[in-house]
Amino acid sequence: MWFQDEARVGQKGRLCHRWWTRGQRPPGLCDQRYDWTYIYGAVAPVTGQSFALVLPFANKEMMNLYLAEFAKTIADDVHVVMVLDGAGWHGKAALNVPDNITLVSLPAYSPELNPVERLWLYLKETCLSLRVFADQAAIIDACCQAWNRATEDIERIISLCNYPWIKAVSS
């Protein structure tokens, strides 16, 4: 069972959580420009496997590309159940879903059920906050480096994403 989601990263960044003196603002950079890209990521929380593409838009064409590339990584004798949220570009009618993948939607308004959300928080807190990116290429490089750094340790993926209810559901 895999869980998939997208995260927007860009020049209009977000501040991270940080301990600081009460009544004062912590120092940090914030860019006012509007240029971003998206990390399409999926994880298998039980095994710690992961797969991601950094793509320029969040739409059905990019989702179809993501699914096609993900399907190439699946062994011939394996069928993957991919759980994702109810974004407009995730509709089964809008997508060309490969034969070795079955899409399952989470209930509406329930991002807390998607373990990938914890991975996005980790990436934004540790690698992608309080930064000013020069251009689109710098955003893409930062996203790739952040994803690779976070997912090189399988135990980190398991500890962040393996919710207790996943074992009960996938048994």
Short mmCIF file of N, CA and C in Angstrom, two decimals:
data_model
loop_
_atom_site.label_atom_id
_atom_site.label_comp_id
_atom_site.label_asym_id
_atom_site.label_seq_id
_atom_site.Cartn_x
_atom_site.Cartn_y
_atom_site.Cartn_z
N MET A 1 0.85 -1.18 0.00
CA MET A 1 0.00 0.00 0.00
C MET A 1 0.90 1.24 0.00
N TRP A 2 0.64 2.11 -0.95
CA TRP A 2 1.39 3.35 -1.09
C TRP A 2 0.45 4.53 -0.85
N PHE A 3 1.02 5.63 -0.36
CA PHE A 3 0.28 6.86 -0.15
C PHE A 3 0.94 7.96 -0.97
N GLN A 4 0.13 8.77 -1.67
CA GLN A 4 0.65 9.78 -2.58
C GLN A 4 0.07 11.14 -2.25
N ASP A 5 0.86 12.18 -2.50
CA ASP A 5 0.40 13.55 -2.32
C ASP A 5 1.35 14.49 -3.06
N GLU A 6 0.94 15.74 -3.19
CA GLU A 6 1.78 16.76 -3.80
C GLU A 6 2.05 17.87 -2.79
N ALA A 7 3.21 18.48 -2.90
CA ALA A 7 3.56 19.62 -2.06
C ALA A 7 4.06 20.75 -2.95
N ARG A 8 3.58 21.95 -2.70
CA ARG A 8 4.04 23.11 -3.45
C ARG A 8 5.20 23.75 -2.71
N VAL A 9 6.26 24.04 -3.44
CA VAL A 9 7.45 24.67 -2.87
C VAL A 9 7.82 25.82 -3.79
N GLY A 10 8.13 26.97 -3.20
CA GLY A 10 8.50 28.07 -4.07
C GLY A 10 9.04 29.28 -3.37
N GLN A 11 9.03 30.36 -4.11
CA GLN A 11 9.61 31.59 -3.61
C GLN A 11 8.76 32.21 -2.52
N LYS A 12 7.47 32.06 -2.58
CA LYS A 12 6.59 32.55 -1.52
C LYS A 12 6.55 31.47 -0.45
N GLY A 13 7.65 31.35 0.26
CA GLY A 13 7.83 30.25 1.20
C GLY A 13 7.02 30.42 2.47
N ARG A 14 7.22 29.49 3.35
CA ARG A 14 6.54 29.52 4.63
C ARG A 14 7.58 29.53 5.74
N LEU A 15 7.21 30.09 6.84
CA LEU A 15 8.09 30.07 7.99
C LEU A 15 7.95 28.74 8.70
N CYS A 16 9.01 28.30 9.31
CA CYS A 16 8.95 27.06 10.07
C CYS A 16 8.71 27.37 11.54
N HIS A 17 8.47 26.33 12.32
CA HIS A 17 8.31 26.50 13.75
C HIS A 17 9.69 26.62 14.37
N ARG A 18 9.84 27.57 15.27
CA ARG A 18 11.15 27.81 15.84
C ARG A 18 10.98 28.45 17.21
N TRP A 19 11.77 27.98 18.17
CA TRP A 19 11.76 28.57 19.50
C TRP A 19 12.44 29.93 19.42
N TRP A 20 11.82 30.94 20.05
CA TRP A 20 12.42 32.26 20.01
C TRP A 20 11.91 33.05 21.21
N THR A 21 12.54 34.17 21.48
CA THR A 21 12.18 35.03 22.61
C THR A 21 10.76 35.54 22.43
N ARG A 22 9.97 35.44 23.48
CA ARG A 22 8.58 35.88 23.43
C ARG A 22 8.51 37.37 23.11
N GLY A 23 7.61 37.73 22.19
CA GLY A 23 7.42 39.11 21.82
C GLY A 23 8.32 39.60 20.71
N GLN A 24 9.24 38.77 20.26
CA GLN A 24 10.14 39.14 19.16
C GLN A 24 9.96 38.18 18.01
N ARG A 25 10.23 38.67 16.80
CA ARG A 25 10.18 37.80 15.63
C ARG A 25 11.55 37.15 15.42
N PRO A 26 11.55 35.85 15.11
CA PRO A 26 12.83 35.21 14.81
C PRO A 26 13.36 35.69 13.47
N PRO A 27 14.67 35.74 13.32
CA PRO A 27 15.23 36.19 12.04
C PRO A 27 15.00 35.11 10.97
N GLY A 28 14.82 35.54 9.76
CA GLY A 28 14.65 34.60 8.67
C GLY A 28 14.34 35.34 7.38
N LEU A 29 14.63 34.69 6.29
CA LEU A 29 14.39 35.27 4.99
C LEU A 29 13.00 34.90 4.49
N CYS A 30 12.37 35.82 3.78
CA CYS A 30 11.07 35.56 3.18
C CYS A 30 11.03 36.27 1.83
N ASP A 31 10.73 35.52 0.80
CA ASP A 31 10.70 36.05 -0.56
C ASP A 31 9.26 36.43 -0.91
N GLN A 32 9.07 37.52 -1.58
CA GLN A 32 7.73 37.98 -1.93
C GLN A 32 7.33 37.66 -3.37
N ARG A 33 8.22 36.97 -4.11
CA ARG A 33 7.89 36.61 -5.48
C ARG A 33 7.02 35.36 -5.52
N TYR A 34 6.37 35.13 -6.65
CA TYR A 34 5.46 34.00 -6.78
C TYR A 34 5.92 33.08 -7.91
N ASP A 35 6.82 32.18 -7.60
CA ASP A 35 7.26 31.17 -8.54
C ASP A 35 7.42 29.88 -7.73
N TRP A 36 6.86 28.79 -8.22
CA TRP A 36 6.92 27.56 -7.44
C TRP A 36 6.92 26.35 -8.34
N THR A 37 7.12 25.21 -7.70
CA THR A 37 7.07 23.92 -8.36
C THR A 37 6.44 22.94 -7.38
N TYR A 38 6.18 21.74 -7.83
CA TYR A 38 5.48 20.75 -7.01
C TYR A 38 6.29 19.47 -6.90
N ILE A 39 6.32 18.92 -5.69
CA ILE A 39 6.90 17.60 -5.48
C ILE A 39 5.74 16.63 -5.44
N TYR A 40 5.70 15.72 -6.39
CA TYR A 40 4.74 14.62 -6.36
C TYR A 40 5.47 13.46 -5.69
N GLY A 41 5.01 13.05 -4.53
CA GLY A 41 5.70 12.01 -3.80
C GLY A 41 4.77 10.91 -3.33
N ALA A 42 5.33 9.72 -3.23
CA ALA A 42 4.58 8.57 -2.71
C ALA A 42 5.51 7.77 -1.82
N VAL A 43 4.94 7.22 -0.76
CA VAL A 43 5.71 6.37 0.15
C VAL A 43 4.91 5.11 0.47
N ALA A 44 5.65 4.06 0.73
CA ALA A 44 5.08 2.83 1.27
C ALA A 44 5.52 2.79 2.73
N PRO A 45 4.67 3.23 3.66
CA PRO A 45 5.10 3.40 5.05
C PRO A 45 5.60 2.14 5.73
N VAL A 46 5.09 0.98 5.34
CA VAL A 46 5.49 -0.26 6.00
C VAL A 46 6.93 -0.63 5.64
N THR A 47 7.31 -0.41 4.38
CA THR A 47 8.65 -0.80 3.93
C THR A 47 9.63 0.36 3.87
N GLY A 48 9.13 1.59 3.86
CA GLY A 48 10.00 2.76 3.76
C GLY A 48 10.40 3.11 2.33
N GLN A 49 9.81 2.45 1.35
CA GLN A 49 10.10 2.78 -0.05
C GLN A 49 9.49 4.13 -0.39
N SER A 50 10.08 4.81 -1.37
CA SER A 50 9.56 6.11 -1.77
C SER A 50 9.83 6.35 -3.24
N PHE A 51 9.04 7.25 -3.81
CA PHE A 51 9.19 7.63 -5.21
C PHE A 51 8.68 9.05 -5.35
N ALA A 52 9.41 9.88 -6.10
CA ALA A 52 8.97 11.27 -6.29
C ALA A 52 9.42 11.79 -7.64
N LEU A 53 8.66 12.75 -8.13
CA LEU A 53 9.02 13.55 -9.29
C LEU A 53 8.78 15.00 -8.93
N VAL A 54 9.64 15.88 -9.36
CA VAL A 54 9.45 17.31 -9.19
C VAL A 54 8.93 17.83 -10.52
N LEU A 55 7.70 18.36 -10.51
CA LEU A 55 7.02 18.76 -11.74
C LEU A 55 6.55 20.21 -11.63
N PRO A 56 6.37 20.89 -12.76
CA PRO A 56 6.08 22.33 -12.72
C PRO A 56 4.64 22.70 -12.36
N PHE A 57 3.69 21.78 -12.54
CA PHE A 57 2.29 22.12 -12.29
C PHE A 57 1.61 21.01 -11.51
N ALA A 58 0.46 21.32 -10.95
CA ALA A 58 -0.39 20.32 -10.32
C ALA A 58 -1.67 20.25 -11.15
N ASN A 59 -1.70 19.30 -12.08
CA ASN A 59 -2.87 19.10 -12.93
C ASN A 59 -2.91 17.66 -13.40
N LYS A 60 -3.93 17.32 -14.20
CA LYS A 60 -4.10 15.93 -14.59
C LYS A 60 -2.98 15.44 -15.52
N GLU A 61 -2.42 16.32 -16.36
CA GLU A 61 -1.33 15.91 -17.24
C GLU A 61 -0.10 15.51 -16.42
N MET A 62 0.22 16.30 -15.41
CA MET A 62 1.38 15.98 -14.57
C MET A 62 1.11 14.72 -13.74
N MET A 63 -0.13 14.55 -13.28
CA MET A 63 -0.47 13.34 -12.51
C MET A 63 -0.38 12.10 -13.40
N ASN A 64 -0.82 12.20 -14.65
CA ASN A 64 -0.68 11.07 -15.58
C ASN A 64 0.78 10.73 -15.81
N LEU A 65 1.62 11.75 -15.96
CA LEU A 65 3.05 11.53 -16.12
C LEU A 65 3.63 10.84 -14.88
N TYR A 66 3.23 11.32 -13.71
CA TYR A 66 3.71 10.74 -12.46
C TYR A 66 3.31 9.26 -12.36
N LEU A 67 2.05 8.95 -12.63
CA LEU A 67 1.58 7.57 -12.54
C LEU A 67 2.31 6.66 -13.53
N ALA A 68 2.54 7.16 -14.74
CA ALA A 68 3.24 6.37 -15.75
C ALA A 68 4.67 6.07 -15.31
N GLU A 69 5.36 7.06 -14.77
CA GLU A 69 6.74 6.85 -14.31
C GLU A 69 6.78 5.95 -13.08
N PHE A 70 5.82 6.12 -12.18
CA PHE A 70 5.75 5.26 -11.00
C PHE A 70 5.49 3.81 -11.40
N ALA A 71 4.61 3.60 -12.37
CA ALA A 71 4.27 2.25 -12.81
C ALA A 71 5.49 1.52 -13.36
N LYS A 72 6.43 2.24 -13.95
CA LYS A 72 7.65 1.63 -14.49
C LYS A 72 8.53 1.05 -13.39
N THR A 73 8.39 1.53 -12.16
CA THR A 73 9.23 1.07 -11.06
C THR A 73 8.66 -0.16 -10.35
N ILE A 74 7.44 -0.53 -10.71
CA ILE A 74 6.77 -1.65 -10.05
C ILE A 74 7.16 -2.96 -10.74
N ALA A 75 7.47 -3.97 -9.95
CA ALA A 75 7.80 -5.28 -10.51
C ALA A 75 6.60 -5.84 -11.27
N ASP A 76 6.86 -6.73 -12.23
CA ASP A 76 5.81 -7.26 -13.09
C ASP A 76 4.73 -8.03 -12.32
N ASP A 77 5.10 -8.71 -11.25
CA ASP A 77 4.15 -9.53 -10.52
C ASP A 77 3.52 -8.81 -9.32
N VAL A 78 3.65 -7.49 -9.25
CA VAL A 78 3.14 -6.71 -8.12
C VAL A 78 2.03 -5.77 -8.59
N HIS A 79 0.99 -5.66 -7.77
CA HIS A 79 -0.08 -4.69 -8.00
C HIS A 79 -0.10 -3.73 -6.81
N VAL A 80 -0.11 -2.43 -7.08
CA VAL A 80 -0.01 -1.42 -6.03
C VAL A 80 -1.36 -0.76 -5.80
N VAL A 81 -1.72 -0.63 -4.53
CA VAL A 81 -2.86 0.19 -4.13
C VAL A 81 -2.29 1.53 -3.70
N MET A 82 -2.70 2.60 -4.39
CA MET A 82 -2.19 3.94 -4.09
C MET A 82 -3.32 4.77 -3.50
N VAL A 83 -3.13 5.21 -2.27
CA VAL A 83 -4.11 6.03 -1.57
C VAL A 83 -3.73 7.49 -1.78
N LEU A 84 -4.72 8.30 -2.17
CA LEU A 84 -4.46 9.72 -2.41
C LEU A 84 -5.67 10.54 -2.00
N ASP A 85 -5.47 11.85 -1.95
CA ASP A 85 -6.56 12.73 -1.53
C ASP A 85 -7.52 12.97 -2.69
N GLY A 86 -8.52 13.79 -2.47
CA GLY A 86 -9.56 14.01 -3.47
C GLY A 86 -9.35 15.23 -4.33
N ALA A 87 -8.10 15.58 -4.65
CA ALA A 87 -7.84 16.74 -5.50
C ALA A 87 -8.52 16.54 -6.86
N GLY A 88 -8.86 17.64 -7.51
CA GLY A 88 -9.58 17.58 -8.77
C GLY A 88 -8.87 16.80 -9.85
N TRP A 89 -7.56 16.81 -9.86
CA TRP A 89 -6.80 16.10 -10.89
C TRP A 89 -6.55 14.65 -10.52
N HIS A 90 -7.12 14.16 -9.41
CA HIS A 90 -6.98 12.77 -9.01
C HIS A 90 -8.17 11.92 -9.43
N GLY A 91 -9.15 12.52 -10.06
CA GLY A 91 -10.34 11.77 -10.46
C GLY A 91 -10.00 10.67 -11.45
N LYS A 92 -10.55 9.49 -11.25
CA LYS A 92 -10.24 8.34 -12.10
C LYS A 92 -10.64 8.60 -13.55
N ALA A 93 -11.68 9.40 -13.78
CA ALA A 93 -12.11 9.69 -15.15
C ALA A 93 -11.09 10.57 -15.88
N ALA A 94 -10.36 11.40 -15.14
CA ALA A 94 -9.40 12.32 -15.75
C ALA A 94 -8.02 11.69 -15.95
N LEU A 95 -7.80 10.51 -15.36
CA LEU A 95 -6.45 9.93 -15.38
C LEU A 95 -6.37 8.67 -16.23
N ASN A 96 -5.19 8.43 -16.76
CA ASN A 96 -4.87 7.17 -17.43
C ASN A 96 -4.11 6.32 -16.41
N VAL A 97 -4.84 5.55 -15.63
CA VAL A 97 -4.24 4.78 -14.55
C VAL A 97 -3.65 3.49 -15.13
N PRO A 98 -2.36 3.24 -14.92
CA PRO A 98 -1.75 1.99 -15.40
C PRO A 98 -2.44 0.77 -14.78
N ASP A 99 -2.34 -0.36 -15.47
CA ASP A 99 -3.02 -1.59 -15.03
C ASP A 99 -2.50 -2.13 -13.71
N ASN A 100 -1.26 -1.81 -13.35
CA ASN A 100 -0.69 -2.35 -12.12
C ASN A 100 -0.88 -1.43 -10.91
N ILE A 101 -1.75 -0.42 -11.05
CA ILE A 101 -2.04 0.50 -9.94
C ILE A 101 -3.55 0.63 -9.78
N THR A 102 -4.01 0.59 -8.53
CA THR A 102 -5.40 0.89 -8.20
C THR A 102 -5.41 2.11 -7.29
N LEU A 103 -6.18 3.12 -7.67
CA LEU A 103 -6.28 4.34 -6.88
C LEU A 103 -7.42 4.24 -5.88
N VAL A 104 -7.16 4.67 -4.64
CA VAL A 104 -8.18 4.71 -3.59
C VAL A 104 -8.14 6.11 -2.99
N SER A 105 -9.29 6.76 -2.94
CA SER A 105 -9.34 8.14 -2.42
C SER A 105 -9.60 8.15 -0.92
N LEU A 106 -8.95 9.08 -0.25
CA LEU A 106 -9.22 9.32 1.16
C LEU A 106 -10.55 10.06 1.30
N PRO A 107 -11.17 10.01 2.46
CA PRO A 107 -12.39 10.82 2.65
C PRO A 107 -12.08 12.30 2.50
N ALA A 108 -13.08 13.05 2.12
CA ALA A 108 -12.92 14.50 1.93
C ALA A 108 -12.47 15.18 3.22
N TYR A 109 -11.64 16.19 3.07
CA TYR A 109 -11.18 17.04 4.18
C TYR A 109 -10.50 16.23 5.29
N SER A 110 -9.65 15.30 4.91
CA SER A 110 -8.96 14.49 5.93
C SER A 110 -7.47 14.32 5.61
N PRO A 111 -6.75 15.43 5.49
CA PRO A 111 -5.31 15.31 5.18
C PRO A 111 -4.53 14.60 6.29
N GLU A 112 -5.07 14.60 7.50
CA GLU A 112 -4.36 13.96 8.60
C GLU A 112 -4.27 12.44 8.43
N LEU A 113 -5.07 11.88 7.53
CA LEU A 113 -5.00 10.44 7.28
C LEU A 113 -3.90 10.06 6.29
N ASN A 114 -3.36 11.04 5.59
CA ASN A 114 -2.33 10.76 4.59
C ASN A 114 -0.94 10.90 5.22
N PRO A 115 -0.21 9.80 5.36
CA PRO A 115 1.11 9.86 6.01
C PRO A 115 2.13 10.73 5.29
N VAL A 116 1.93 10.98 4.00
CA VAL A 116 2.89 11.80 3.27
C VAL A 116 2.88 13.23 3.80
N GLU A 117 1.76 13.67 4.38
CA GLU A 117 1.69 15.01 4.96
C GLU A 117 2.76 15.21 6.03
N ARG A 118 3.06 14.16 6.80
CA ARG A 118 4.13 14.25 7.81
C ARG A 118 5.49 14.42 7.16
N LEU A 119 5.68 13.77 6.01
CA LEU A 119 6.94 13.92 5.29
C LEU A 119 7.09 15.33 4.75
N TRP A 120 5.99 15.93 4.24
CA TRP A 120 6.06 17.32 3.76
C TRP A 120 6.43 18.25 4.91
N LEU A 121 5.83 18.05 6.07
CA LEU A 121 6.15 18.89 7.22
C LEU A 121 7.64 18.76 7.57
N TYR A 122 8.14 17.54 7.57
CA TYR A 122 9.56 17.32 7.86
C TYR A 122 10.43 18.05 6.84
N LEU A 123 10.12 17.91 5.55
CA LEU A 123 10.92 18.57 4.52
C LEU A 123 10.90 20.09 4.66
N LYS A 124 9.73 20.63 4.92
CA LYS A 124 9.61 22.08 5.03
C LYS A 124 10.28 22.61 6.29
N GLU A 125 10.21 21.85 7.36
CA GLU A 125 10.84 22.29 8.61
C GLU A 125 12.36 22.21 8.54
N THR A 126 12.89 21.21 7.86
CA THR A 126 14.34 20.99 7.91
C THR A 126 15.10 21.52 6.69
N CYS A 127 14.45 21.56 5.54
CA CYS A 127 15.21 21.86 4.31
C CYS A 127 14.67 23.02 3.48
N LEU A 128 13.39 23.28 3.52
CA LEU A 128 12.80 24.17 2.53
C LEU A 128 12.23 25.47 3.08
N SER A 129 12.38 25.73 4.36
CA SER A 129 11.89 26.98 4.94
C SER A 129 13.00 27.99 5.10
N LEU A 130 12.60 29.25 5.22
CA LEU A 130 13.53 30.36 5.46
C LEU A 130 14.63 30.41 4.40
N ARG A 131 14.24 30.22 3.15
CA ARG A 131 15.19 30.26 2.04
C ARG A 131 14.65 31.17 0.95
N VAL A 132 15.56 31.80 0.24
CA VAL A 132 15.20 32.60 -0.93
C VAL A 132 15.82 31.90 -2.14
N PHE A 133 14.96 31.52 -3.08
CA PHE A 133 15.41 30.82 -4.27
C PHE A 133 15.57 31.83 -5.41
N ALA A 134 16.67 31.71 -6.15
CA ALA A 134 16.96 32.66 -7.22
C ALA A 134 15.98 32.54 -8.38
N ASP A 135 15.63 31.32 -8.72
CA ASP A 135 14.75 31.09 -9.87
C ASP A 135 14.15 29.70 -9.79
N GLN A 136 13.42 29.32 -10.84
CA GLN A 136 12.75 28.02 -10.88
C GLN A 136 13.75 26.87 -10.77
N ALA A 137 14.88 26.98 -11.42
CA ALA A 137 15.89 25.92 -11.36
C ALA A 137 16.40 25.72 -9.93
N ALA A 138 16.55 26.79 -9.18
CA ALA A 138 17.00 26.68 -7.79
C ALA A 138 15.94 25.99 -6.93
N ILE A 139 14.67 26.26 -7.21
CA ILE A 139 13.59 25.60 -6.47
C ILE A 139 13.61 24.10 -6.75
N ILE A 140 13.76 23.74 -8.02
CA ILE A 140 13.79 22.33 -8.41
C ILE A 140 14.97 21.63 -7.76
N ASP A 141 16.15 22.23 -7.78
CA ASP A 141 17.33 21.64 -7.15
C ASP A 141 17.12 21.44 -5.65
N ALA A 142 16.54 22.44 -4.99
CA ALA A 142 16.30 22.34 -3.55
C ALA A 142 15.31 21.22 -3.25
N CYS A 143 14.27 21.10 -4.06
CA CYS A 143 13.28 20.03 -3.86
C CYS A 143 13.91 18.66 -4.02
N CYS A 144 14.71 18.49 -5.05
CA CYS A 144 15.37 17.20 -5.29
C CYS A 144 16.33 16.85 -4.16
N GLN A 145 17.12 17.82 -3.73
CA GLN A 145 18.07 17.58 -2.65
C GLN A 145 17.33 17.25 -1.35
N ALA A 146 16.27 17.98 -1.06
CA ALA A 146 15.51 17.74 0.17
C ALA A 146 14.89 16.35 0.15
N TRP A 147 14.26 15.97 -0.96
CA TRP A 147 13.63 14.65 -1.05
C TRP A 147 14.68 13.55 -0.91
N ASN A 148 15.77 13.67 -1.64
CA ASN A 148 16.81 12.63 -1.58
C ASN A 148 17.41 12.51 -0.19
N ARG A 149 17.63 13.64 0.47
CA ARG A 149 18.18 13.62 1.83
C ARG A 149 17.22 12.96 2.80
N ALA A 150 15.94 13.27 2.67
CA ALA A 150 14.95 12.74 3.61
C ALA A 150 14.69 11.25 3.39
N THR A 151 14.74 10.80 2.14
CA THR A 151 14.36 9.42 1.85
C THR A 151 15.52 8.46 1.76
N GLU A 152 16.75 8.95 1.89
CA GLU A 152 17.88 8.02 1.86
C GLU A 152 17.91 7.13 3.09
N ASP A 153 17.27 7.58 4.17
CA ASP A 153 17.18 6.79 5.40
C ASP A 153 15.79 6.17 5.48
N ILE A 154 15.70 4.88 5.20
CA ILE A 154 14.41 4.19 5.18
C ILE A 154 13.74 4.24 6.55
N GLU A 155 14.54 4.16 7.61
CA GLU A 155 13.97 4.21 8.96
C GLU A 155 13.27 5.55 9.23
N ARG A 156 13.77 6.62 8.65
CA ARG A 156 13.12 7.93 8.81
C ARG A 156 11.73 7.91 8.17
N ILE A 157 11.62 7.36 6.98
CA ILE A 157 10.33 7.27 6.30
C ILE A 157 9.36 6.44 7.14
N ILE A 158 9.84 5.31 7.65
CA ILE A 158 8.97 4.45 8.46
C ILE A 158 8.52 5.17 9.72
N SER A 159 9.43 5.85 10.40
CA SER A 159 9.05 6.53 11.65
C SER A 159 8.11 7.71 11.40
N LEU A 160 8.28 8.42 10.28
CA LEU A 160 7.41 9.55 9.98
C LEU A 160 6.05 9.12 9.46
N CYS A 161 6.00 8.07 8.66
CA CYS A 161 4.81 7.78 7.87
C CYS A 161 4.04 6.52 8.26
N ASN A 162 4.59 5.66 9.07
CA ASN A 162 3.90 4.40 9.37
C ASN A 162 2.92 4.57 10.53
N TYR A 163 1.73 5.03 10.20
CA TYR A 163 0.68 5.21 11.20
C TYR A 163 0.21 3.85 11.71
N PRO A 164 -0.23 3.76 12.97
CA PRO A 164 -0.65 2.47 13.53
C PRO A 164 -1.82 1.84 12.76
N TRP A 165 -2.71 2.63 12.22
CA TRP A 165 -3.89 2.05 11.56
C TRP A 165 -3.56 1.44 10.20
N ILE A 166 -2.40 1.76 9.62
CA ILE A 166 -2.04 1.24 8.30
C ILE A 166 -1.85 -0.27 8.35
N LYS A 167 -1.25 -0.78 9.41
CA LYS A 167 -1.04 -2.22 9.53
C LYS A 167 -2.38 -2.94 9.59
N ALA A 168 -3.33 -2.39 10.31
CA ALA A 168 -4.65 -3.03 10.42
C ALA A 168 -5.39 -3.03 9.08
N VAL A 169 -5.24 -1.96 8.33
CA VAL A 169 -5.94 -1.84 7.05
C VAL A 169 -5.30 -2.71 5.99
N SER A 170 -3.98 -2.85 5.99
CA SER A 170 -3.30 -3.58 4.93
C SER A 170 -3.14 -5.07 5.23
N SER A 171 -3.58 -5.52 6.37
CA SER A 171 -3.46 -6.96 6.70
C SER A 171 -4.52 -7.78 6.02
#
